Amino acid sequence: LECRRCRYLRTARAWGQVVEALLAVLILVCSSVSCGSPGGYTGLPSLGGIYYYQYGGAYSGFSGADGEKAQQLDQRFYLLKLPIARAAMAAGGCLLVFPCVLILAGVLQLPWRFPAWLLLECVLDVVTAVGMVPALYYFFHFLLGVYNSSECREREQLYRSKGYQGFRCSLHGAEIAAGLAGCVAVAAYLLSAGLAVRGYRTVGKLKQKPVQ
């Protein structure tokens, strides 16, 4: 990191953008886990003597009409969660690209050549942080609506009647982790906005000095 191009990576702004990128990856991964698999429950005849469930692991206890009902409920539950999971993955992808672009701009010394870039960066950071607040609200509001649906309740009761736990209609760890990562990202973007303003002032002072 001693070369001229890499000096930016030692700054507080660069480290903040790296943290933002890592949080975006966490949101992306947790959202994909929340989406799950569309496969649903597969009964004994379908796999030639093996009971299999979409989350992995051997299960038994379903046969005939119960197996078909479990598969239908799984698929309907998956379709209910699919829109918000895709939206969260798209948001995570955008949040990953944004700090990467800022890091590249910093390495190319674009803020030094065009100090107004730092003001634009500050505005974009603030807009991103403010926009994530209603996005997080909608994310949890939509998920709670899915978990309160009749499909989820019926699915929970069906698996509970066979002695299976872990199919409760409540937020699971990946969804909570995605929300927490989003909250931390809001704070990180606000901090980056402050660092961008400080960088703009620093660049202005340095440009007023004679070239050495």
mmCIF file of C-alpha atoms in Angstrom:
data_model
loop_
_atom_site.group_PDB
_atom_site.id
_atom_site.type_symbol
_atom_site.label_atom_id
_atom_site.label_comp_id
_atom_site.label_asym_id
_atom_site.label_seq_id
_atom_site.Cartn_x
_atom_site.Cartn_y
_atom_site.Cartn_z
ATOM 1 C CA LEU A 1 0.000 0.000 0.000
ATOM 2 C CA GLU A 2 2.997 2.310 -0.308
ATOM 3 C CA CYS A 3 2.573 3.008 -4.025
ATOM 4 C CA ARG A 4 1.005 6.289 -5.089
ATOM 5 C CA ARG A 5 -2.132 4.635 -6.447
ATOM 6 C CA CYS A 6 -2.707 2.592 -3.296
ATOM 7 C CA ARG A 7 -2.318 5.356 -0.727
ATOM 8 C CA TYR A 8 -6.049 5.993 -0.852
ATOM 9 C CA LEU A 9 -6.660 2.505 0.559
ATOM 10 C CA ARG A 10 -5.048 3.624 3.821
ATOM 11 C CA THR A 11 -7.532 6.442 4.387
ATOM 12 C CA ALA A 12 -10.567 6.383 6.654
ATOM 13 C CA ARG A 13 -12.884 6.927 3.671
ATOM 14 C CA ALA A 14 -11.520 3.841 1.933
ATOM 15 C CA TRP A 15 -11.933 1.675 5.029
ATOM 16 C CA GLY A 16 -15.479 2.937 5.458
ATOM 17 C CA GLN A 17 -16.267 1.994 1.864
ATOM 18 C CA VAL A 18 -14.746 -1.455 2.390
ATOM 19 C CA VAL A 19 -17.034 -1.933 5.390
ATOM 20 C CA GLU A 20 -20.007 -0.848 3.274
ATOM 21 C CA ALA A 21 -19.070 -3.427 0.621
ATOM 22 C CA LEU A 22 -18.777 -6.199 3.226
ATOM 23 C CA LEU A 23 -22.161 -5.288 4.693
ATOM 24 C CA ALA A 24 -23.651 -5.396 1.191
ATOM 25 C CA VAL A 25 -22.242 -8.901 0.700
ATOM 26 C CA LEU A 26 -23.805 -9.938 4.020
ATOM 27 C CA ILE A 27 -27.174 -8.529 2.972
ATOM 28 C CA LEU A 28 -26.923 -10.306 -0.382
ATOM 29 C CA VAL A 29 -26.055 -13.666 1.170
ATOM 30 C CA CYS A 30 -28.678 -13.477 3.928
ATOM 31 C CA SER A 31 -31.350 -12.468 1.419
ATOM 32 C CA SER A 32 -30.543 -15.442 -0.791
ATOM 33 C CA VAL A 33 -30.765 -17.746 2.240
ATOM 34 C CA SER A 34 -34.134 -16.218 3.128
ATOM 35 C CA CYS A 35 -35.404 -16.954 -0.369
ATOM 36 C CA GLY A 36 -34.774 -20.670 0.086
ATOM 37 C CA SER A 37 -35.466 -23.282 -2.542
ATOM 38 C CA PRO A 38 -38.544 -23.724 -4.751
ATOM 39 C CA GLY A 39 -38.292 -27.500 -4.617
ATOM 40 C CA GLY A 40 -40.515 -28.154 -1.636
ATOM 41 C CA TYR A 41 -41.016 -31.479 0.034
ATOM 42 C CA THR A 42 -40.403 -34.561 -2.097
ATOM 43 C CA GLY A 43 -41.968 -37.823 -1.052
ATOM 44 C CA LEU A 44 -40.783 -41.425 -1.091
ATOM 45 C CA PRO A 45 -41.884 -42.393 -4.623
ATOM 46 C CA SER A 46 -40.133 -39.402 -6.186
ATOM 47 C CA LEU A 47 -36.657 -40.282 -4.941
ATOM 48 C CA GLY A 48 -36.700 -44.054 -4.920
ATOM 49 C CA GLY A 49 -36.658 -44.746 -1.213
ATOM 50 C CA ILE A 50 -35.327 -41.443 0.127
ATOM 51 C CA TYR A 51 -37.252 -38.754 1.946
ATOM 52 C CA TYR A 52 -35.816 -35.364 1.204
ATOM 53 C CA TYR A 53 -36.662 -31.824 2.174
ATOM 54 C CA GLN A 54 -35.566 -28.606 0.475
ATOM 55 C CA TYR A 55 -33.406 -27.462 3.404
ATOM 56 C CA GLY A 56 -31.434 -30.696 3.362
ATOM 57 C CA GLY A 57 -31.695 -33.706 5.628
ATOM 58 C CA ALA A 58 -33.692 -36.895 5.593
ATOM 59 C CA TYR A 59 -37.290 -36.681 6.781
ATOM 60 C CA SER A 60 -39.958 -39.322 7.139
ATOM 61 C CA GLY A 61 -43.569 -39.306 8.180
ATOM 62 C CA PHE A 62 -45.207 -37.922 5.061
ATOM 63 C CA SER A 63 -46.996 -40.133 2.616
ATOM 64 C CA GLY A 64 -49.777 -39.849 0.097
ATOM 65 C CA ALA A 65 -52.009 -36.794 0.483
ATOM 66 C CA ASP A 66 -49.923 -35.336 3.328
ATOM 67 C CA GLY A 67 -46.811 -35.369 1.176
ATOM 68 C CA GLU A 68 -48.559 -33.644 -1.710
ATOM 69 C CA LYS A 69 -50.067 -31.076 0.634
ATOM 70 C CA ALA A 70 -46.670 -30.375 2.208
ATOM 71 C CA GLN A 71 -45.141 -29.848 -1.220
ATOM 72 C CA GLN A 72 -47.905 -27.481 -2.297
ATOM 73 C CA LEU A 73 -47.641 -25.456 0.905
ATOM 74 C CA ASP A 74 -43.863 -25.237 0.549
ATOM 75 C CA GLN A 75 -44.130 -23.962 -2.992
ATOM 76 C CA ARG A 76 -46.820 -21.422 -2.111
ATOM 77 C CA PHE A 77 -44.801 -20.233 0.873
ATOM 78 C CA TYR A 78 -41.739 -19.898 -1.365
ATOM 79 C CA LEU A 79 -43.683 -17.817 -3.903
ATOM 80 C CA LEU A 80 -44.923 -15.529 -1.127
ATOM 81 C CA LYS A 81 -41.374 -14.786 0.026
ATOM 82 C CA LEU A 82 -39.844 -14.605 -3.453
ATOM 83 C CA PRO A 83 -40.640 -10.921 -4.285
ATOM 84 C CA ILE A 84 -39.118 -9.434 -1.137
ATOM 85 C CA ALA A 85 -36.136 -11.804 -1.304
ATOM 86 C CA ARG A 86 -35.402 -10.759 -4.881
ATOM 87 C CA ALA A 87 -35.797 -7.093 -3.976
ATOM 88 C CA ALA A 88 -33.399 -7.502 -1.046
ATOM 89 C CA MET A 89 -30.850 -9.298 -3.245
ATOM 90 C CA ALA A 90 -31.116 -6.538 -5.857
ATOM 91 C CA ALA A 91 -30.616 -3.902 -3.158
ATOM 92 C CA GLY A 92 -27.631 -5.815 -1.794
ATOM 93 C CA GLY A 93 -26.118 -5.983 -5.279
ATOM 94 C CA CYS A 94 -26.520 -2.228 -5.780
ATOM 95 C CA LEU A 95 -25.066 -1.533 -2.346
ATOM 96 C CA LEU A 96 -22.083 -3.694 -3.282
ATOM 97 C CA VAL A 97 -21.414 -1.924 -6.593
ATOM 98 C CA PHE A 98 -21.688 1.600 -5.142
ATOM 99 C CA PRO A 99 -18.751 1.480 -2.657
ATOM 100 C CA CYS A 100 -16.640 -0.441 -5.192
ATOM 101 C CA VAL A 101 -17.092 2.419 -7.660
ATOM 102 C CA LEU A 102 -16.121 4.943 -4.960
ATOM 103 C CA ILE A 103 -13.018 2.935 -4.056
ATOM 104 C CA LEU A 104 -11.996 2.823 -7.716
ATOM 105 C CA ALA A 105 -12.539 6.576 -8.026
ATOM 106 C CA GLY A 106 -10.389 7.161 -4.969
ATOM 107 C CA VAL A 107 -7.584 4.956 -6.265
ATOM 108 C CA LEU A 108 -7.669 6.869 -9.570
ATOM 109 C CA GLN A 109 -7.426 10.135 -7.543
ATOM 110 C CA LEU A 110 -10.634 11.485 -9.024
ATOM 111 C CA PRO A 111 -11.510 13.438 -5.824
ATOM 112 C CA TRP A 112 -8.151 15.272 -6.060
ATOM 113 C CA ARG A 113 -8.658 16.229 -9.695
ATOM 114 C CA PHE A 114 -12.342 17.126 -9.242
ATOM 115 C CA PRO A 115 -13.046 18.084 -5.602
ATOM 116 C CA ALA A 116 -16.760 18.484 -6.414
ATOM 117 C CA TRP A 117 -16.814 14.672 -6.662
ATOM 118 C CA LEU A 118 -16.546 14.566 -2.866
ATOM 119 C CA LEU A 119 -19.685 16.682 -2.499
ATOM 120 C CA LEU A 120 -21.496 14.368 -4.908
ATOM 121 C CA GLU A 121 -20.242 11.412 -2.902
ATOM 122 C CA CYS A 122 -21.564 13.006 0.286
ATOM 123 C CA VAL A 123 -25.004 13.550 -1.263
ATOM 124 C CA LEU A 124 -25.154 9.976 -2.555
ATOM 125 C CA ASP A 125 -24.133 8.600 0.853
ATOM 126 C CA VAL A 126 -26.860 10.587 2.601
ATOM 127 C CA VAL A 127 -29.495 9.605 0.037
ATOM 128 C CA THR A 128 -28.504 5.940 0.365
ATOM 129 C CA ALA A 129 -28.633 6.045 4.162
ATOM 130 C CA VAL A 130 -32.009 7.809 4.237
ATOM 131 C CA GLY A 131 -33.433 5.502 1.562
ATOM 132 C CA MET A 132 -32.435 2.393 3.475
ATOM 133 C CA VAL A 133 -34.655 3.307 6.430
ATOM 134 C CA PRO A 134 -38.017 2.872 4.613
ATOM 135 C CA ALA A 135 -36.514 -0.068 2.721
ATOM 136 C CA LEU A 136 -35.775 -1.864 5.994
ATOM 137 C CA TYR A 137 -39.276 -1.090 7.250
ATOM 138 C CA TYR A 138 -40.851 -2.489 4.081
ATOM 139 C CA PHE A 139 -38.574 -5.564 4.231
ATOM 140 C CA PHE A 140 -39.729 -6.548 7.712
ATOM 141 C CA HIS A 141 -43.324 -5.461 7.119
ATOM 142 C CA PHE A 142 -43.564 -7.684 4.031
ATOM 143 C CA LEU A 143 -41.943 -10.661 5.778
ATOM 144 C CA LEU A 144 -44.240 -10.379 8.793
ATOM 145 C CA GLY A 145 -47.195 -10.331 6.408
ATOM 146 C CA VAL A 146 -45.931 -13.557 4.816
ATOM 147 C CA TYR A 147 -45.450 -15.227 8.196
ATOM 148 C CA ASN A 148 -48.944 -14.177 9.277
ATOM 149 C CA SER A 149 -50.512 -15.622 6.123
ATOM 150 C CA SER A 150 -52.821 -18.629 6.156
ATOM 151 C CA GLU A 151 -50.359 -20.612 4.005
ATOM 152 C CA CYS A 152 -47.593 -20.251 6.583
ATOM 153 C CA ARG A 153 -49.895 -21.143 9.492
ATOM 154 C CA GLU A 154 -51.220 -24.205 7.716
ATOM 155 C CA ARG A 155 -47.693 -25.285 6.800
ATOM 156 C CA GLU A 156 -46.520 -24.870 10.388
ATOM 157 C CA GLN A 157 -49.393 -26.945 11.727
ATOM 158 C CA LEU A 158 -48.808 -29.699 9.164
ATOM 159 C CA TYR A 159 -45.135 -30.105 10.035
ATOM 160 C CA ARG A 160 -45.825 -29.796 13.742
ATOM 161 C CA SER A 161 -48.392 -32.615 13.487
ATOM 162 C CA LYS A 162 -45.588 -34.858 12.207
ATOM 163 C CA GLY A 163 -43.270 -33.847 15.015
ATOM 164 C CA TYR A 164 -41.054 -31.509 12.998
ATOM 165 C CA GLN A 165 -39.820 -28.315 14.610
ATOM 166 C CA GLY A 166 -38.155 -25.341 12.953
ATOM 167 C CA PHE A 167 -41.021 -24.421 10.628
ATOM 168 C CA ARG A 168 -42.484 -21.726 12.848
ATOM 169 C CA CYS A 169 -44.007 -18.641 11.271
ATOM 170 C CA SER A 170 -41.448 -16.165 12.546
ATOM 171 C CA LEU A 171 -38.353 -14.380 11.298
ATOM 172 C CA HIS A 172 -35.303 -16.606 11.113
ATOM 173 C CA GLY A 173 -31.660 -15.794 11.686
ATOM 174 C CA ALA A 174 -30.708 -14.870 8.108
ATOM 175 C CA GLU A 175 -33.532 -12.335 7.838
ATOM 176 C CA ILE A 176 -32.666 -10.769 11.187
ATOM 177 C CA ALA A 177 -28.990 -10.648 10.175
ATOM 178 C CA ALA A 178 -29.897 -8.911 6.906
ATOM 179 C CA GLY A 179 -31.880 -6.299 8.834
ATOM 180 C CA LEU A 180 -29.063 -5.714 11.325
ATOM 181 C CA ALA A 181 -26.554 -5.395 8.479
ATOM 182 C CA GLY A 182 -28.839 -2.826 6.889
ATOM 183 C CA CYS A 183 -28.991 -0.816 10.130
ATOM 184 C CA VAL A 184 -25.202 -0.857 10.448
ATOM 185 C CA ALA A 185 -24.930 0.165 6.786
ATOM 186 C CA VAL A 186 -27.095 3.232 7.462
ATOM 187 C CA ALA A 187 -24.630 4.365 10.133
ATOM 188 C CA ALA A 188 -21.667 3.549 7.864
ATOM 189 C CA TYR A 189 -23.037 5.650 4.997
ATOM 190 C CA LEU A 190 -23.711 8.606 7.280
ATOM 191 C CA LEU A 191 -20.159 8.349 8.582
ATOM 192 C CA SER A 192 -18.846 8.199 5.018
ATOM 193 C CA ALA A 193 -20.821 11.338 4.182
ATOM 194 C CA GLY A 194 -19.083 13.176 7.024
ATOM 195 C CA LEU A 195 -15.686 11.897 5.884
ATOM 196 C CA ALA A 196 -16.406 13.059 2.338
ATOM 197 C CA VAL A 197 -17.123 16.591 3.571
ATOM 198 C CA ARG A 198 -13.932 16.548 5.609
ATOM 199 C CA GLY A 199 -12.023 15.313 2.551
ATOM 200 C CA TYR A 200 -13.461 18.141 0.446
ATOM 201 C CA ARG A 201 -12.204 20.696 2.947
ATOM 202 C CA THR A 202 -8.792 19.030 3.116
ATOM 203 C CA VAL A 203 -8.404 18.972 -0.668
ATOM 204 C CA GLY A 204 -9.393 22.648 -0.856
ATOM 205 C CA LYS A 205 -6.719 23.609 1.683
ATOM 206 C CA LEU A 206 -4.041 21.541 -0.054
ATOM 207 C CA LYS A 207 -4.812 23.026 -3.457
ATOM 208 C CA GLN A 208 -4.329 26.538 -2.061
ATOM 209 C CA LYS A 209 -0.744 25.700 -1.079
ATOM 210 C CA PRO A 210 2.138 26.036 -3.567
ATOM 211 C CA VAL A 211 2.932 22.853 -5.474
ATOM 212 C CA GLN A 212 5.859 21.041 -3.891
#
